[in-house]
Coordinates of C-alpha atoms in Angstrom, one line a residue:
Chain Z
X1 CA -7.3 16.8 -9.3
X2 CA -4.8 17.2 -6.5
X3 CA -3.4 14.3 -5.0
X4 CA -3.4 12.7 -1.2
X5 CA -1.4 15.2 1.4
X6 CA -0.3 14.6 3.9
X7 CA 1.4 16.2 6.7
X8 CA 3.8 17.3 7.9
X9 CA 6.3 15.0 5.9
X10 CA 8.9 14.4 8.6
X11 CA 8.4 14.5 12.3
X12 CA 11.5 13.8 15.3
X13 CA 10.5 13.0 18.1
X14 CA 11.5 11.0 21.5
X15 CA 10.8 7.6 23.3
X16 CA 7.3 8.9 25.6
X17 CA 6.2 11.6 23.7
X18 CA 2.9 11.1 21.3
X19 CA 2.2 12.6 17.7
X20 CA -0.1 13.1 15.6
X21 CA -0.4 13.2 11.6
X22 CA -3.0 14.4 9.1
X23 CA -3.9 13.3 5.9
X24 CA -5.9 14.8 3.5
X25 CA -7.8 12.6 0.2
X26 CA -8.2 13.2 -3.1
X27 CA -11.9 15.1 -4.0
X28 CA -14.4 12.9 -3.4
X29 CA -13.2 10.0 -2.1
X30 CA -14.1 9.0 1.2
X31 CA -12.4 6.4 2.3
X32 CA -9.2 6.5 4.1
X33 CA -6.8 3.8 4.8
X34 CA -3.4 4.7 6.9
X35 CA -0.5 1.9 6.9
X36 CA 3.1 1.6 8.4
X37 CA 6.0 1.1 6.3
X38 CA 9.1 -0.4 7.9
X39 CA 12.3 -2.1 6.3
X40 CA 11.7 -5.3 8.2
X41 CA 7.9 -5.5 8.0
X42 CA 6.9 -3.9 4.8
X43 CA 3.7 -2.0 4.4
X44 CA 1.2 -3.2 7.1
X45 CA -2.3 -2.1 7.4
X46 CA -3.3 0.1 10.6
X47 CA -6.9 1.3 9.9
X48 CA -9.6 2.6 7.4
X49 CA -12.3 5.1 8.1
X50 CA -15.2 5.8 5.9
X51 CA -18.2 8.5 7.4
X52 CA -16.2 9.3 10.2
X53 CA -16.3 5.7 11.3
X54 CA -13.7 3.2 11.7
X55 CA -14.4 0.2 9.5
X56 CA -11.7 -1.8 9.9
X57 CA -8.2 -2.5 11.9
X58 CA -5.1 -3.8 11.4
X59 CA -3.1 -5.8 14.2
X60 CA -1.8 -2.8 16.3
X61 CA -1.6 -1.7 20.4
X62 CA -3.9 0.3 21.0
X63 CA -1.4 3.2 21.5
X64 CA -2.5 3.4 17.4
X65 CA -5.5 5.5 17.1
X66 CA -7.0 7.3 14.0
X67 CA -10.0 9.5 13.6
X68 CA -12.1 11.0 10.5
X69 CA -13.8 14.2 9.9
X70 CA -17.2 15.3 8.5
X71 CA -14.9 16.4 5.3
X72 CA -13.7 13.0 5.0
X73 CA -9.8 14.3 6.2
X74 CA -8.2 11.8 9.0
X75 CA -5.9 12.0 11.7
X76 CA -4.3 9.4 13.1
X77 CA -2.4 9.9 16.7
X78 CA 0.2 7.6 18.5
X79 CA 0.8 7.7 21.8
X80 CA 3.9 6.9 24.2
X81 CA 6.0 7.0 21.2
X82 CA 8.6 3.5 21.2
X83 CA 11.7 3.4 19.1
X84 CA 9.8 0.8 17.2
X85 CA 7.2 3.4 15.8
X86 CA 10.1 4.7 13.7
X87 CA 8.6 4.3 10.2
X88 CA 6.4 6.3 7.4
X89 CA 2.8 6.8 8.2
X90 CA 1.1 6.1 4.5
X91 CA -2.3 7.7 4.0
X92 CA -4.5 6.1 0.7
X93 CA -7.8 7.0 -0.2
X94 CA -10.3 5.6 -2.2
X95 CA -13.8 6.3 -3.8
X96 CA -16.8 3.9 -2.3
X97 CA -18.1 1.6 -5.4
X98 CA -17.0 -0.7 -7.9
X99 CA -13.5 0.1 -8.3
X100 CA -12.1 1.1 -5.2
X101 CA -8.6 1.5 -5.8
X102 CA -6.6 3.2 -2.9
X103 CA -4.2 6.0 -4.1
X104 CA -1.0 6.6 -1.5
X105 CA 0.2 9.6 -0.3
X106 CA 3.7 10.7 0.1
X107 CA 3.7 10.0 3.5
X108 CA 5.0 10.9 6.9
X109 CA 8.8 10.2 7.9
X110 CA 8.6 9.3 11.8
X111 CA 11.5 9.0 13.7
X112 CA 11.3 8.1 17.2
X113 CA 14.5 8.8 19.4
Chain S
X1 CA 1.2 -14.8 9.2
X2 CA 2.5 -13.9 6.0
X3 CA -0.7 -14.0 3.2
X4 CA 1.1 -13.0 0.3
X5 CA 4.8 -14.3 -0.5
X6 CA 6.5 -12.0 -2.9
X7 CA 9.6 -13.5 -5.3
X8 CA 12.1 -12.1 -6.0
X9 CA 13.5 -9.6 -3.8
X10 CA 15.8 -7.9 -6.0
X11 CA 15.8 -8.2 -9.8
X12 CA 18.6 -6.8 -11.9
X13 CA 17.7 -6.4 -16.0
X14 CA 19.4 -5.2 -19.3
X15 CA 17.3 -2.4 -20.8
X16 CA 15.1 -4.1 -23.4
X17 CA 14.9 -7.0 -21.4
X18 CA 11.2 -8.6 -19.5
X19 CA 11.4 -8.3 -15.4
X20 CA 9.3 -11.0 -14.1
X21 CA 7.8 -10.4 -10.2
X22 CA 6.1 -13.6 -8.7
X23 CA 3.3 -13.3 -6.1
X24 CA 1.6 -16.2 -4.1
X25 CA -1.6 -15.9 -1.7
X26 CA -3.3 -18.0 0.4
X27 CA -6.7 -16.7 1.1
X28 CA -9.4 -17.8 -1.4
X29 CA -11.5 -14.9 -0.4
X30 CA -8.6 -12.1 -2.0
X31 CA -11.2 -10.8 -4.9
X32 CA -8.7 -8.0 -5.7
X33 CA -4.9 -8.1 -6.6
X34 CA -3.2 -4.5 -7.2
X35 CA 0.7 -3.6 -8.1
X36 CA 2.1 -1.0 -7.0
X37 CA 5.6 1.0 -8.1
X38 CA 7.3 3.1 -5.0
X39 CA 10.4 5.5 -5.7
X40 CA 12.3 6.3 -2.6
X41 CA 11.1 9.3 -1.0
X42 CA 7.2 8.4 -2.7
X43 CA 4.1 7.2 -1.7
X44 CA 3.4 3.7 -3.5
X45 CA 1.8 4.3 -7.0
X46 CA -0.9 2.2 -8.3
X47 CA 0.4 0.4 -11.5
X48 CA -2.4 -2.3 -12.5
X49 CA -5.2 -4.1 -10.9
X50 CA -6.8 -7.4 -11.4
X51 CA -9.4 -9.5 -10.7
X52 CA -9.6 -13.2 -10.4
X53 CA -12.2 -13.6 -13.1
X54 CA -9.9 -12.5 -15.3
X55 CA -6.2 -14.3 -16.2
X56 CA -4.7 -11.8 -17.9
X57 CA -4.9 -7.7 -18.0
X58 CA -2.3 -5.4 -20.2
X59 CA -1.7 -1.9 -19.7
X60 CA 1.2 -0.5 -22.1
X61 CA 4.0 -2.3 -20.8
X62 CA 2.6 -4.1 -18.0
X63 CA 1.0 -7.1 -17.4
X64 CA -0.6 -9.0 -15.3
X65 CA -1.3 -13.0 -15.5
X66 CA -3.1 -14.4 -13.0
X67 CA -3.3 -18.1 -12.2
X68 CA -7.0 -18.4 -9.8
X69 CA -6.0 -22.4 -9.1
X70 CA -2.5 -22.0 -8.2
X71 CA -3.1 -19.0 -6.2
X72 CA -0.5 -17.1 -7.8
X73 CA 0.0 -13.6 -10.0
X74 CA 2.6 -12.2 -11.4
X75 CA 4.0 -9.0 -12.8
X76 CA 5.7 -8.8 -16.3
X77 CA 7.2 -5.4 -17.6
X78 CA 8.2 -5.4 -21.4
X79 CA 11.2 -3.5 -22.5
X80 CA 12.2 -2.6 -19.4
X81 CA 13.8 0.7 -18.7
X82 CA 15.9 2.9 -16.3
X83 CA 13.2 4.5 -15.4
X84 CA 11.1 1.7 -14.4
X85 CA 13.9 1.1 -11.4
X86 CA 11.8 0.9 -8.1
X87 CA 10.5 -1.4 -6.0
X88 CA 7.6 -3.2 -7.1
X89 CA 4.9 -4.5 -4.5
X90 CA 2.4 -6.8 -4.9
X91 CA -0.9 -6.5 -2.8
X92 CA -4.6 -8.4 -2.4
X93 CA -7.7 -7.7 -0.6
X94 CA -11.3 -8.8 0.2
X95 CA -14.1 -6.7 -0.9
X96 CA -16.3 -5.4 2.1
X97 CA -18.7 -2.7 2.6
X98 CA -18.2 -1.3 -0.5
X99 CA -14.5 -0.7 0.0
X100 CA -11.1 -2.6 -0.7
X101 CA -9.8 -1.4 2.3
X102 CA -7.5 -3.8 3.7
X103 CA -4.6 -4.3 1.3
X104 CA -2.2 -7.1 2.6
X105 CA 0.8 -6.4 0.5
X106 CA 4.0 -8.3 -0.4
X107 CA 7.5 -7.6 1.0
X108 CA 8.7 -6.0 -2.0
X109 CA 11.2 -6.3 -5.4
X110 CA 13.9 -4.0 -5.7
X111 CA 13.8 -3.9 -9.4
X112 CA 17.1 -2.2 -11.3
X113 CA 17.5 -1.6 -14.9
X114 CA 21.1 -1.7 -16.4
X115 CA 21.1 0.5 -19.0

């Protein structure tokens, strides 16, 4: 069974500018969680979509937005890129149920200049 | 608000040896407590789960003891090896809605293996 994708893996872009990333889950699972990983914060949680509906969100602006898709694929867009927003963009998915454990992608490398 | 302390941050180890990763949390309500091994350039990689009804779960060389009163869990790796050089994070979530969606995860352990 293929794994999470996501792309594309790394993205350079500038201060203003907004971007968005894609993320793909494993067969069958419809749950998809995306976090930020940054040396001096660690892995933070941004959101998690299940049915194309947002079920829960992390402590983010609002320039952090995410969306899912009938085929349970997610997007997830930020707009007037800061320098800050340099970091990778982790996509996990996860079956609905008993065991729920998320699986991580490889993620996307952002750099904001 | 940090919810989950992670100790140490780096670890250094003598192949053969046992690395030891300490995790503390601070909500009751955490029902799930995952590890997870990240290589640079990777995703993170799910290790081994717990659960706080049970104190102790093995997989190969991994374990995990959990300690429900003193709100603490821990990571030990047997024979460690070069291979198992990574850093190691700890995580924990509350179950919700039929999903364990929001992981709040621990700063990290840079672990090395000395061959």
């Amino acid at each position: 069974k293929a794994g999470v994708t996501q792309t594309p893996r790394y993205l350079i872009k500038t201060r203003g500018q907004q971007v968005t990333l894609s993320c793909s889950p494993i067969s069958g699972h419809r749950s998809v969680s995306w976090y930020q990983q940054t040396p001096g914060q660690g892995l933070q949680f941004l959101f998690e979509y299940f049915s194309e509906t947002q079920r829960n969100k992390g402590n983010f602006p609002g320039r952090f937005s995410g969306r899912q898709f009938s085929n349970s694929r997610s997007e997830m867009n930020v707009s007037t890129l800061e320098l800050g927003d340099s970091a990778l963009y982790l996509c996990a998915s996860s079956l609905v149920g008993t065991t729920s454990e998320q699986f991580f992608g490889p993620g996307t490398r952002l750099t904001v200049l | 608000q940090q919810q989950v302390k992670q100790s140490p941050q780096s670890l250094i180890v003598q192949k053969g040896g046992i690395s030891i990763i300490n995790c503390a949390y601070e909500n009751t309500a955490f029902d799930y407590f995952p590890w997870y091994q990240q290589f640079p350039g990777k995703g993170p990689a799910l290790l081994i789960a717990i659960r706080p009804d049970v104190s102790e779960k093995k997989e190969g060389r991994f374990t995990i003891s959990f300690n429900k009163s003193a709100k603490q869990f821990s990571l030990h790796i047997m024979d460690s090896q070069p291979g198992d050089s990574a850093t190691y994070f700890c995580a924990a979530s509350q179950y919700h809605g039929g999903s364990q969606g929001n992981l709040i995860f621990g700063k990290g352990t840079k672990l090395s293996v000395k061959p």
